[in-house]
Structures are given as structure tokens and as C-alpha cells.
Tab-separated table of N, CA and C in Angstrom:
chain	number	residue	atom	x	y	z
Z	18	UNK	N	0.853	-1.174	0.000
Z	18	UNK	CA	0.000	0.000	0.000
Z	18	UNK	C	0.901	1.240	0.000
Z	19	UNK	N	0.583	2.180	-0.884
Z	19	UNK	CA	1.457	3.354	-0.953
Z	19	UNK	C	1.201	4.308	0.219
Z	20	UNK	N	2.135	5.226	0.394
Z	20	UNK	CA	2.123	6.124	1.549
Z	20	UNK	C	0.891	7.036	1.567
Z	21	UNK	N	0.475	7.550	0.396
Z	21	UNK	CA	-0.695	8.434	0.329
Z	21	UNK	C	-1.960	7.700	0.781
Z	22	UNK	N	-2.121	6.476	0.308
Z	22	UNK	CA	-3.297	5.692	0.658
Z	22	UNK	C	-3.305	5.370	2.157
Z	23	UNK	N	-2.145	5.023	2.688
Z	23	UNK	CA	-2.028	4.721	4.115
Z	23	UNK	C	-2.358	5.953	4.966
Z	24	UNK	N	-1.849	7.115	4.574
Z	24	UNK	CA	-2.139	8.359	5.307
Z	24	UNK	C	-3.620	8.716	5.230
Z	25	UNK	N	-4.203	8.482	4.048
Z	25	UNK	CA	-5.631	8.751	3.888
Z	25	UNK	C	-6.455	7.850	4.810
Z	26	UNK	N	-6.146	6.575	4.839
Z	26	UNK	CA	-6.861	5.633	5.705
Z	26	UNK	C	-6.657	5.969	7.179
Z	27	UNK	N	-5.457	6.375	7.532
Z	27	UNK	CA	-5.169	6.788	8.903
Z	27	UNK	C	-6.017	8.010	9.276
Z	28	UNK	N	-6.136	8.957	8.353
Z	28	UNK	CA	-6.937	10.158	8.591
Z	28	UNK	C	-8.406	9.794	8.794
Z	29	UNK	N	-8.934	8.922	7.958
Z	29	UNK	CA	-10.325	8.482	8.091
Z	29	UNK	C	-10.535	7.796	9.439
Z	30	UNK	N	-9.631	6.917	9.807
Z	30	UNK	CA	-9.725	6.191	11.073
Z	30	UNK	C	-9.710	7.158	12.259
Z	31	UNK	N	-8.764	8.092	12.268
Z	31	UNK	CA	-8.655	9.034	13.382
Z	31	UNK	C	-9.857	9.972	13.455
Z	32	UNK	N	-10.376	10.370	12.309
Z	32	UNK	CA	-11.567	11.226	12.290
Z	32	UNK	C	-12.756	10.488	12.875
Z	33	UNK	N	-12.915	9.224	12.507
Z	33	UNK	CA	-14.016	8.407	13.023
Z	33	UNK	C	-13.895	8.227	14.532
Z	34	UNK	N	-12.719	7.896	15.005
Z	34	UNK	CA	-12.496	7.726	16.443
Z	34	UNK	C	-12.763	9.034	17.181
Z	35	UNK	N	-12.289	10.123	16.629
Z	35	UNK	CA	-12.484	11.433	17.247
Z	35	UNK	C	-13.967	11.775	17.358
Z	36	UNK	N	-14.715	11.505	16.297
Z	36	UNK	CA	-16.155	11.784	16.314
Z	36	UNK	C	-16.849	10.941	17.379
Z	37	UNK	N	-16.482	9.679	17.469
Z	37	UNK	CA	-17.085	8.790	18.481
Z	37	UNK	C	-16.758	9.257	19.890
Z	38	UNK	N	-15.522	9.620	20.127
Z	38	UNK	CA	-15.121	10.074	21.455
Z	38	UNK	C	-15.777	11.396	21.813
Z	39	UNK	N	-15.956	12.261	20.830
Z	39	UNK	CA	-16.613	13.534	21.068
Z	39	UNK	C	-18.033	13.318	21.557
Z	40	UNK	N	-18.775	12.418	20.912
Z	40	UNK	CA	-20.146	12.111	21.336
Z	40	UNK	C	-20.149	11.513	22.739
Z	41	UNK	N	-19.181	10.617	23.010
Z	41	UNK	CA	-19.080	9.999	24.330
Z	41	UNK	C	-18.805	11.060	25.396
Z	42	UNK	N	-17.889	11.985	25.110
Z	42	UNK	CA	-17.555	13.032	26.077
Z	42	UNK	C	-18.749	13.931	26.351
Z	43	UNK	N	-19.517	14.268	25.299
Z	43	UNK	CA	-20.700	15.101	25.498
Z	43	UNK	C	-21.718	14.372	26.355
Z	44	UNK	N	-21.933	13.098	26.063
Z	44	UNK	CA	-22.885	12.317	26.838
Z	44	UNK	C	-22.420	12.169	28.270
Z	45	UNK	N	-21.135	11.901	28.472
Z	45	UNK	CA	-20.589	11.754	29.816
Z	45	UNK	C	-20.740	13.054	30.590
Z	46	UNK	N	-20.458	14.182	29.950
Z	46	UNK	CA	-20.594	15.480	30.623
Z	46	UNK	C	-22.052	15.721	31.010
Z	47	UNK	N	-22.970	15.317	30.127
Z	47	UNK	CA	-24.383	15.485	30.412
Z	47	UNK	C	-24.791	14.639	31.608
Z	48	UNK	N	-24.386	13.373	31.620
Z	48	UNK	CA	-24.731	12.483	32.724
Z	48	UNK	C	-24.106	12.955	34.030
Z	49	UNK	N	-22.885	13.433	33.973
Z	49	UNK	CA	-22.157	13.847	35.165
Z	49	UNK	C	-22.754	15.109	35.803
Z	50	UNK	N	-23.405	15.960	34.978
Z	50	UNK	CA	-23.873	17.243	35.478
Z	50	UNK	C	-25.239	17.173	36.160
Z	51	UNK	N	-25.864	16.002	36.242
Z	51	UNK	CA	-27.196	15.897	36.824
Z	51	UNK	C	-27.197	16.165	38.327
Z	52	UNK	N	-28.069	17.088	38.718
Z	52	UNK	CA	-28.272	17.446	40.120
Z	52	UNK	C	-29.773	17.334	40.354
Z	53	UNK	N	-30.186	16.467	41.271
Z	53	UNK	CA	-31.613	16.236	41.481
Z	53	UNK	C	-32.121	17.033	42.677
Z	54	UNK	N	-33.122	17.864	42.434
Z	54	UNK	CA	-33.770	18.674	43.461
Z	54	UNK	C	-34.565	17.734	44.377
Z	55	UNK	N	-34.301	17.738	45.671
Z	55	UNK	CA	-35.013	16.827	46.581
Z	55	UNK	C	-36.503	17.146	46.713
Z	56	UNK	N	-36.941	18.314	46.256
Z	56	UNK	CA	-38.353	18.702	46.353
Z	56	UNK	C	-39.202	18.193	45.191
Z	57	UNK	N	-38.588	17.526	44.219
Z	57	UNK	CA	-39.355	16.978	43.100
Z	57	UNK	C	-40.240	15.832	43.578
Z	58	UNK	N	-41.391	15.686	42.933
Z	58	UNK	CA	-42.259	14.543	43.238
Z	58	UNK	C	-41.637	13.281	42.633
Z	59	UNK	N	-42.134	12.126	43.048
Z	59	UNK	CA	-41.634	10.864	42.493
Z	59	UNK	C	-41.874	10.807	40.986
Z	60	UNK	N	-43.030	11.317	40.543
Z	60	UNK	CA	-43.342	11.311	39.108
Z	60	UNK	C	-42.375	12.213	38.338
Z	61	UNK	N	-42.067	13.391	38.890
Z	61	UNK	CA	-41.108	14.283	38.237
Z	61	UNK	C	-39.739	13.617	38.133
Z	62	UNK	N	-39.293	12.981	39.203
Z	62	UNK	CA	-37.998	12.293	39.181
Z	62	UNK	C	-37.993	11.178	38.140
Z	63	UNK	N	-39.103	10.431	38.059
Z	63	UNK	CA	-39.203	9.333	37.090
Z	63	UNK	C	-39.066	9.852	35.654
Z	64	UNK	N	-39.700	10.966	35.371
Z	64	UNK	CA	-39.673	11.517	34.013
Z	64	UNK	C	-38.356	12.229	33.732
Z	65	UNK	N	-37.906	13.062	34.658
Z	65	UNK	CA	-36.726	13.883	34.422
Z	65	UNK	C	-35.415	13.116	34.503
Z	66	UNK	N	-35.383	12.038	35.309
Z	66	UNK	CA	-34.123	11.319	35.491
Z	66	UNK	C	-34.237	9.810	35.267
Z	67	UNK	N	-35.455	9.329	34.981
Z	67	UNK	CA	-35.643	7.899	34.784
Z	67	UNK	C	-36.157	7.518	33.416
Z	68	UNK	N	-36.240	8.473	32.502
Z	68	UNK	CA	-36.656	8.161	31.139
Z	68	UNK	C	-38.147	8.007	30.938
Z	69	UNK	N	-38.953	8.437	31.907
Z	69	UNK	CA	-40.401	8.305	31.771
Z	69	UNK	C	-41.015	9.397	30.909
Z	70	UNK	N	-42.313	9.275	30.665
Z	70	UNK	CA	-43.087	10.265	29.915
Z	70	UNK	C	-44.431	10.404	30.592
Z	71	UNK	N	-44.916	11.641	30.734
Z	71	UNK	CA	-46.238	11.831	31.324
Z	71	UNK	C	-47.312	11.499	30.283
Z	72	UNK	N	-48.493	11.208	30.748
Z	72	UNK	CA	-49.603	10.909	29.847
Z	72	UNK	C	-49.948	12.140	29.014
Z	73	UNK	N	-50.214	11.926	27.740
Z	73	UNK	CA	-50.639	13.025	26.870
Z	73	UNK	C	-51.919	13.641	27.419
Z	74	UNK	N	-51.989	14.962	27.388
Z	74	UNK	CA	-53.179	15.677	27.841
Z	74	UNK	C	-53.297	15.841	29.336
Z	75	UNK	N	-52.301	15.402	30.098
Z	75	UNK	CA	-52.399	15.455	31.563
Z	75	UNK	C	-51.864	16.745	32.175
Z	76	UNK	N	-51.216	17.591	31.394
Z	76	UNK	CA	-50.600	18.799	31.943
Z	76	UNK	C	-51.512	20.021	31.831
Z	77	UNK	N	-51.669	20.725	32.938
Z	77	UNK	CA	-52.431	21.977	32.939
Z	77	UNK	C	-51.750	23.031	32.069
Z	78	UNK	N	-50.452	22.876	31.837
Z	78	UNK	CA	-49.727	23.848	31.015
Z	78	UNK	C	-50.158	23.810	29.550
Z	79	UNK	N	-50.852	22.760	29.151
Z	79	UNK	CA	-51.396	22.727	27.784
Z	79	UNK	C	-52.339	23.896	27.544
Z	80	UNK	N	-52.982	24.374	28.614
Z	80	UNK	CA	-53.994	25.421	28.503
Z	80	UNK	C	-53.479	26.789	28.944
Z	81	UNK	N	-52.213	26.889	29.286
Z	81	UNK	CA	-51.631	28.164	29.752
Z	81	UNK	C	-51.485	29.120	28.570
Z	82	UNK	N	-52.094	30.305	28.688
Z	82	UNK	CA	-52.069	31.290	27.594
Z	82	UNK	C	-51.420	32.617	27.996
Z	83	UNK	N	-51.069	32.782	29.271
Z	83	UNK	CA	-50.517	34.056	29.733
Z	83	UNK	C	-49.094	34.264	29.216
Z	84	UNK	N	-48.662	35.536	29.221
Z	84	UNK	CA	-47.283	35.864	28.881
Z	84	UNK	C	-46.396	35.506	30.065
Z	85	UNK	N	-45.221	35.018	29.758
Z	85	UNK	CA	-44.284	34.654	30.803
Z	85	UNK	C	-43.206	33.742	30.257
Z	86	UNK	N	-42.632	32.963	31.140
Z	86	UNK	CA	-41.552	32.059	30.720
Z	86	UNK	C	-41.698	30.715	31.422
Z	87	UNK	N	-41.122	29.714	30.805
Z	87	UNK	CA	-41.166	28.342	31.307
Z	87	UNK	C	-39.769	27.952	31.773
Z	88	UNK	N	-39.709	27.402	32.977
Z	88	UNK	CA	-38.439	27.090	33.620
Z	88	UNK	C	-38.374	25.609	33.963
Z	89	UNK	N	-37.153	25.108	34.128
Z	89	UNK	CA	-36.929	23.723	34.529
Z	89	UNK	C	-37.444	23.532	35.960
Z	90	UNK	N	-38.267	22.525	36.174
Z	90	UNK	CA	-38.813	22.249	37.511
Z	90	UNK	C	-37.731	21.768	38.473
Z	91	UNK	N	-36.619	21.298	37.944
Z	91	UNK	CA	-35.548	20.797	38.805
Z	91	UNK	C	-34.620	21.911	39.272
Z	92	UNK	N	-34.189	22.765	38.346
Z	92	UNK	CA	-33.165	23.772	38.707
Z	92	UNK	C	-33.582	25.210	38.453
Z	93	UNK	N	-34.774	25.422	37.911
Z	93	UNK	CA	-35.327	26.745	37.630
Z	93	UNK	C	-34.646	27.480	36.471
Z	94	UNK	N	-33.863	26.807	35.657
Z	94	UNK	CA	-33.257	27.456	34.486
Z	94	UNK	C	-34.364	27.849	33.508
Z	95	UNK	N	-34.244	29.031	32.927
Z	95	UNK	CA	-35.218	29.506	31.947
Z	95	UNK	C	-35.013	28.743	30.638
Z	96	UNK	N	-36.093	28.118	30.131
Z	96	UNK	CA	-35.999	27.263	28.946
Z	96	UNK	C	-36.743	27.802	27.734
Z	97	UNK	N	-37.951	28.348	27.955
Z	97	UNK	CA	-38.795	28.819	26.858
Z	97	UNK	C	-39.478	30.125	27.229
Z	98	UNK	N	-39.778	30.937	26.223
Z	98	UNK	CA	-40.636	32.120	26.378
Z	98	UNK	C	-42.040	31.720	25.932
Z	99	UNK	N	-43.054	32.349	26.503
Z	99	UNK	CA	-44.431	31.996	26.167
Z	99	UNK	C	-44.771	32.279	24.707
Z	100	UNK	N	-44.093	33.222	24.078
Z	100	UNK	CA	-44.381	33.522	22.662
Z	100	UNK	C	-44.026	32.345	21.748
Z	101	UNK	N	-43.198	31.431	22.222
Z	101	UNK	CA	-42.815	30.265	21.417
Z	101	UNK	C	-43.766	29.084	21.619
Z	102	UNK	N	-44.703	29.194	22.558
Z	102	UNK	CA	-45.616	28.084	22.850
Z	102	UNK	C	-46.755	28.061	21.835
Z	103	UNK	N	-47.173	26.848	21.461
Z	103	UNK	CA	-48.319	26.687	20.571
Z	103	UNK	C	-48.985	25.342	20.833
Z	104	UNK	N	-50.189	25.177	20.341
Z	104	UNK	CA	-50.921	23.917	20.498
Z	104	UNK	C	-50.596	23.029	19.299
Z	105	UNK	N	-49.795	22.007	19.541
Z	105	UNK	CA	-49.379	21.100	18.467
Z	105	UNK	C	-50.387	19.980	18.250
Z	106	UNK	N	-51.360	19.853	19.168
Z	106	UNK	CA	-52.339	18.792	19.072
Z	106	UNK	C	-51.826	17.448	19.576
Z	107	UNK	N	-50.633	17.439	20.187
Z	107	UNK	CA	-50.038	16.181	20.655
Z	107	UNK	C	-50.453	15.814	22.072
Z	108	UNK	N	-50.907	16.814	22.840
Z	108	UNK	CA	-51.249	16.566	24.236
Z	108	UNK	C	-50.147	16.950	25.205
Z	109	UNK	N	-49.022	17.444	24.690
Z	109	UNK	CA	-47.926	17.916	25.527
Z	109	UNK	C	-47.657	19.382	25.185
Z	110	UNK	N	-47.231	20.193	26.153
Z	110	UNK	CA	-46.860	21.569	25.843
Z	110	UNK	C	-45.767	21.571	24.765
Z	111	UNK	N	-45.975	22.370	23.733
Z	111	UNK	CA	-45.043	22.394	22.608
Z	111	UNK	C	-44.570	23.817	22.336
Z	112	UNK	N	-43.329	23.919	21.861
Z	112	UNK	CA	-42.692	25.211	21.640
Z	112	UNK	C	-41.937	25.181	20.311
Z	113	UNK	N	-41.876	26.333	19.650
Z	113	UNK	CA	-41.151	26.420	18.380
Z	113	UNK	C	-39.676	26.726	18.575
Z	114	UNK	N	-39.345	27.397	19.653
Z	114	UNK	CA	-37.954	27.784	19.917
Z	114	UNK	C	-37.668	27.707	21.407
Z	115	UNK	N	-36.431	27.372	21.727
Z	115	UNK	CA	-35.969	27.348	23.115
Z	115	UNK	C	-35.028	28.531	23.339
Z	116	UNK	N	-34.811	28.867	24.594
Z	116	UNK	CA	-33.805	29.866	24.944
Z	116	UNK	C	-32.452	29.317	24.480
Z	117	UNK	N	-31.654	30.163	23.868
Z	117	UNK	CA	-30.347	29.737	23.354
Z	117	UNK	C	-29.489	29.133	24.471
Z	118	UNK	N	-28.960	27.942	24.209
Z	118	UNK	CA	-28.092	27.269	25.171
Z	118	UNK	C	-28.815	26.566	26.309
Z	119	UNK	N	-30.159	26.537	26.272
Z	119	UNK	CA	-30.932	25.950	27.372
Z	119	UNK	C	-30.832	24.434	27.421
Z	120	UNK	N	-30.599	23.799	26.270
Z	120	UNK	CA	-30.645	22.339	26.216
Z	120	UNK	C	-29.413	21.719	25.587
Z	121	UNK	N	-29.165	20.476	25.988
Z	121	UNK	CA	-28.235	19.579	25.313
Z	121	UNK	C	-29.101	18.468	24.745
Z	122	UNK	N	-28.650	17.860	23.658
Z	122	UNK	CA	-29.452	16.817	23.024
Z	122	UNK	C	-28.665	15.529	22.870
Z	123	UNK	N	-29.403	14.436	22.696
Z	123	UNK	CA	-28.795	13.170	22.320
Z	123	UNK	C	-29.833	12.342	21.576
Z	124	UNK	N	-29.369	11.446	20.742
Z	124	UNK	CA	-30.254	10.597	19.963
Z	124	UNK	C	-30.840	9.520	20.875
Z	125	UNK	N	-32.136	9.296	20.723
Z	125	UNK	CA	-32.884	8.338	21.539
Z	125	UNK	C	-33.536	7.332	20.593
Z	126	UNK	N	-33.268	6.043	20.804
Z	126	UNK	CA	-33.829	4.992	19.956
Z	126	UNK	C	-34.949	4.217	20.653
Z	127	UNK	N	-35.489	4.741	21.743
Z	127	UNK	CA	-36.565	4.035	22.440
Z	127	UNK	C	-37.837	4.040	21.580
Z	128	UNK	N	-38.722	3.147	21.877
Z	128	UNK	CA	-39.992	3.007	21.157
Z	128	UNK	C	-39.796	2.681	19.671
Z	129	UNK	N	-38.641	2.110	19.328
Z	129	UNK	CA	-38.399	1.633	17.976
Z	129	UNK	C	-38.225	2.703	16.926
Z	130	UNK	N	-37.888	3.914	17.345
Z	130	UNK	CA	-37.674	4.993	16.374
Z	130	UNK	C	-36.520	5.886	16.815
Z	131	UNK	N	-35.961	6.589	15.860
Z	131	UNK	CA	-34.877	7.525	16.154
Z	131	UNK	C	-35.490	8.892	16.441
Z	132	UNK	N	-35.212	9.398	17.647
Z	132	UNK	CA	-35.697	10.718	18.035
Z	132	UNK	C	-34.560	11.486	18.697
Z	133	UNK	N	-34.713	12.799	18.803
Z	133	UNK	CA	-33.735	13.620	19.499
Z	133	UNK	C	-34.316	14.048	20.837
Z	134	UNK	N	-33.746	13.519	21.912
Z	134	UNK	CA	-34.166	13.886	23.265
Z	134	UNK	C	-33.407	15.146	23.672
Z	135	UNK	N	-34.038	15.985	24.474
Z	135	UNK	CA	-33.330	17.169	24.969
Z	135	UNK	C	-33.379	17.230	26.486
Z	136	UNK	N	-32.281	17.773	27.022
Z	136	UNK	CA	-32.017	17.792	28.462
Z	136	UNK	C	-31.607	19.194	28.882
Z	137	UNK	N	-32.014	19.608	30.064
Z	137	UNK	CA	-31.622	20.909	30.605
Z	137	UNK	C	-30.095	20.979	30.641
Z	138	UNK	N	-29.545	22.014	30.043
Z	138	UNK	CA	-28.089	22.156	30.002
Z	138	UNK	C	-27.507	22.419	31.388
Z	139	UNK	N	-28.309	22.968	32.287
Z	139	UNK	CA	-27.811	23.302	33.621
Z	139	UNK	C	-27.772	22.088	34.550
Z	140	UNK	N	-28.847	21.272	34.548
Z	140	UNK	CA	-28.925	20.176	35.532
Z	140	UNK	C	-29.012	18.779	34.919
Z	141	UNK	N	-29.199	18.672	33.621
Z	141	UNK	CA	-29.248	17.371	32.958
Z	141	UNK	C	-30.604	16.697	32.979
Z	142	UNK	N	-31.647	17.374	33.443
Z	142	UNK	CA	-32.986	16.775	33.501
Z	142	UNK	C	-33.570	16.611	32.107
Z	143	UNK	N	-34.160	15.436	31.847
Z	143	UNK	CA	-34.831	15.164	30.573
Z	143	UNK	C	-36.139	15.937	30.522
Z	144	UNK	N	-36.390	16.600	29.387
Z	144	UNK	CA	-37.634	17.365	29.232
Z	144	UNK	C	-38.544	16.826	28.150
Z	145	UNK	N	-37.998	16.275	27.103
Z	145	UNK	CA	-38.840	15.784	26.020
Z	145	UNK	C	-38.033	15.488	24.783
Z	146	UNK	N	-38.699	15.625	23.639
Z	146	UNK	CA	-38.069	15.357	22.346
Z	146	UNK	C	-38.331	16.520	21.400
Z	147	UNK	N	-37.394	16.774	20.520
Z	147	UNK	CA	-37.553	17.833	19.526
Z	147	UNK	C	-37.676	17.181	18.151
Z	148	UNK	N	-38.635	17.695	17.379
Z	148	UNK	CA	-38.926	17.164	16.052
Z	148	UNK	C	-38.808	18.282	15.020
Z	149	UNK	N	-38.628	17.921	13.775
Z	149	UNK	CA	-38.467	18.899	12.689
Z	149	UNK	C	-39.775	19.127	11.940
Z	150	UNK	N	-40.877	19.246	12.675
Z	150	UNK	CA	-42.175	19.468	12.028
Z	150	UNK	C	-42.939	20.641	12.652
Z	151	UNK	N	-42.213	21.587	13.225
Z	151	UNK	CA	-42.847	22.728	13.884
Z	151	UNK	C	-43.215	23.831	12.914
Z	152	UNK	N	-44.122	24.720	13.331
Z	152	UNK	CA	-44.614	25.779	12.444
Z	152	UNK	C	-43.746	27.040	12.385
Z	153	UNK	N	-42.810	27.210	13.294
Z	153	UNK	CA	-42.028	28.448	13.350
Z	153	UNK	C	-40.919	28.509	12.319
Z	154	UNK	N	-40.146	29.600	12.374
Z	154	UNK	CA	-39.014	29.779	11.456
Z	154	UNK	C	-38.000	28.656	11.580
Z	155	UNK	N	-37.836	28.166	12.782
Z	155	UNK	CA	-36.856	27.104	13.023
Z	155	UNK	C	-37.319	25.751	12.484
Z	156	UNK	N	-38.639	25.595	12.326
Z	156	UNK	CA	-39.190	24.323	11.890
Z	156	UNK	C	-39.159	23.263	12.982
Z	157	UNK	N	-38.846	23.671	14.206
Z	157	UNK	CA	-38.726	22.742	15.332
Z	157	UNK	C	-40.021	22.671	16.130
Z	158	UNK	N	-40.245	21.490	16.726
Z	158	UNK	CA	-41.325	21.313	17.694
Z	158	UNK	C	-40.715	20.671	18.930
Z	159	UNK	N	-40.547	21.484	19.968
Z	159	UNK	CA	-40.074	20.971	21.255
Z	159	UNK	C	-41.304	20.449	21.981
Z	160	UNK	N	-41.398	19.144	22.111
Z	160	UNK	CA	-42.535	18.478	22.748
Z	160	UNK	C	-42.105	18.159	24.184
Z	161	UNK	N	-42.616	18.932	25.137
Z	161	UNK	CA	-42.115	18.898	26.508
Z	161	UNK	C	-43.092	18.234	27.468
Z	162	UNK	N	-42.581	17.447	28.384
Z	162	UNK	CA	-43.397	16.933	29.486
Z	162	UNK	C	-43.735	18.125	30.378
Z	163	UNK	N	-45.025	18.406	30.528
Z	163	UNK	CA	-45.447	19.567	31.301
Z	163	UNK	C	-45.007	19.520	32.752
Z	164	UNK	N	-44.943	18.337	33.324
Z	164	UNK	CA	-44.560	18.181	34.726
Z	164	UNK	C	-43.105	18.600	34.974
Z	165	UNK	N	-42.343	18.725	33.916
Z	165	UNK	CA	-40.932	19.120	34.023
Z	165	UNK	C	-40.753	20.634	33.986
Z	166	UNK	N	-41.859	21.349	33.807
Z	166	UNK	CA	-41.802	22.803	33.660
Z	166	UNK	C	-42.496	23.527	34.799
Z	167	UNK	N	-42.023	24.742	35.054
Z	167	UNK	CA	-42.684	25.683	35.955
Z	167	UNK	C	-42.960	26.922	35.114
Z	168	UNK	N	-44.195	27.386	35.119
Z	168	UNK	CA	-44.540	28.605	34.392
Z	168	UNK	C	-44.432	29.792	35.343
Z	169	UNK	N	-43.728	30.828	34.901
Z	169	UNK	CA	-43.607	32.053	35.693
Z	169	UNK	C	-44.225	33.179	34.873
Z	170	UNK	N	-45.402	33.700	35.327
Z	170	UNK	CA	-46.080	34.758	34.578
Z	170	UNK	C	-45.239	36.038	34.557
Z	171	UNK	N	-45.440	36.811	33.525
Z	171	UNK	CA	-44.714	38.071	33.358
Z	171	UNK	C	-45.278	39.126	34.288
């Protein structure tokens, strides 16, 4: 094998390894940063840190129409503005845009499909999944478990 081909293969190999390690480091940092608020209910802990999902249509936040902001129920980090909220018809509070830097994401293969799960960047709590079928400029639909949010009126 000539030197150019060997260097090319080495470059491909190192790039692949680097990409894999980068994803691992991001995931490890996300897992390591989790801080659980002792005041959370058992259901909140199950959803935010145990991979659960609340029943569709069970959140009072589905009907919240006031101006304000939505915060993480675990650490109170600001995640969404009320102007980004809309009724997606899914039964979960949905948003077109999140506060910049509010979330970290990872690919989730549960339920036999590939989805993008999002987690509070501050505490690592799971909030929901983001899809590329939203009505806003971003085209995103952040489908959030309502029990993971606190609404603070303006």
C-alpha cells in the first residue's frame, strides 16, 4: 500500500475515532452534570431522570395562555418564552424555539424509532423530544413533558 493511501486511511480512522469520542464526552458530561432537586415529586424524578413520559393531555400547562416564561422544575433554568408556545395537538406543551443554550441533546432509539431527546443544560434533567415538524421559522417542535416545567407569569 502506498504512503498516500495509508495516510488517507489513517486520517479516516482518526476522524471516526475522534467523532465517536466527542459524542461519548458530550454524553458523559451530560450524565455527570445531573443534580436532582429533593423537592421533586416521584413522578417528576421518574420523568426527568428515569426516562419516563407523562400521559398526553395530563398537563395543565397545555392550557396556559398568559405571557411569561417556562423554567426547569428541577433547577429553575429559563428554557422557553411563552411567545414560542403553541398547540401542536399532541397533548404535551409544545414550543417552536428554546432559549439559546438551554438544552443539550442526544439521539434516543426508544420506542423503535430515532428521536432527538433534549435535556436541561444546567442540571441534565430530561424534558422531552424535539422534532423537525414545527410551524415556526426554526421548523422545530419541542414536545415537553409539562410536569418538568414551571410557568412564571410576566
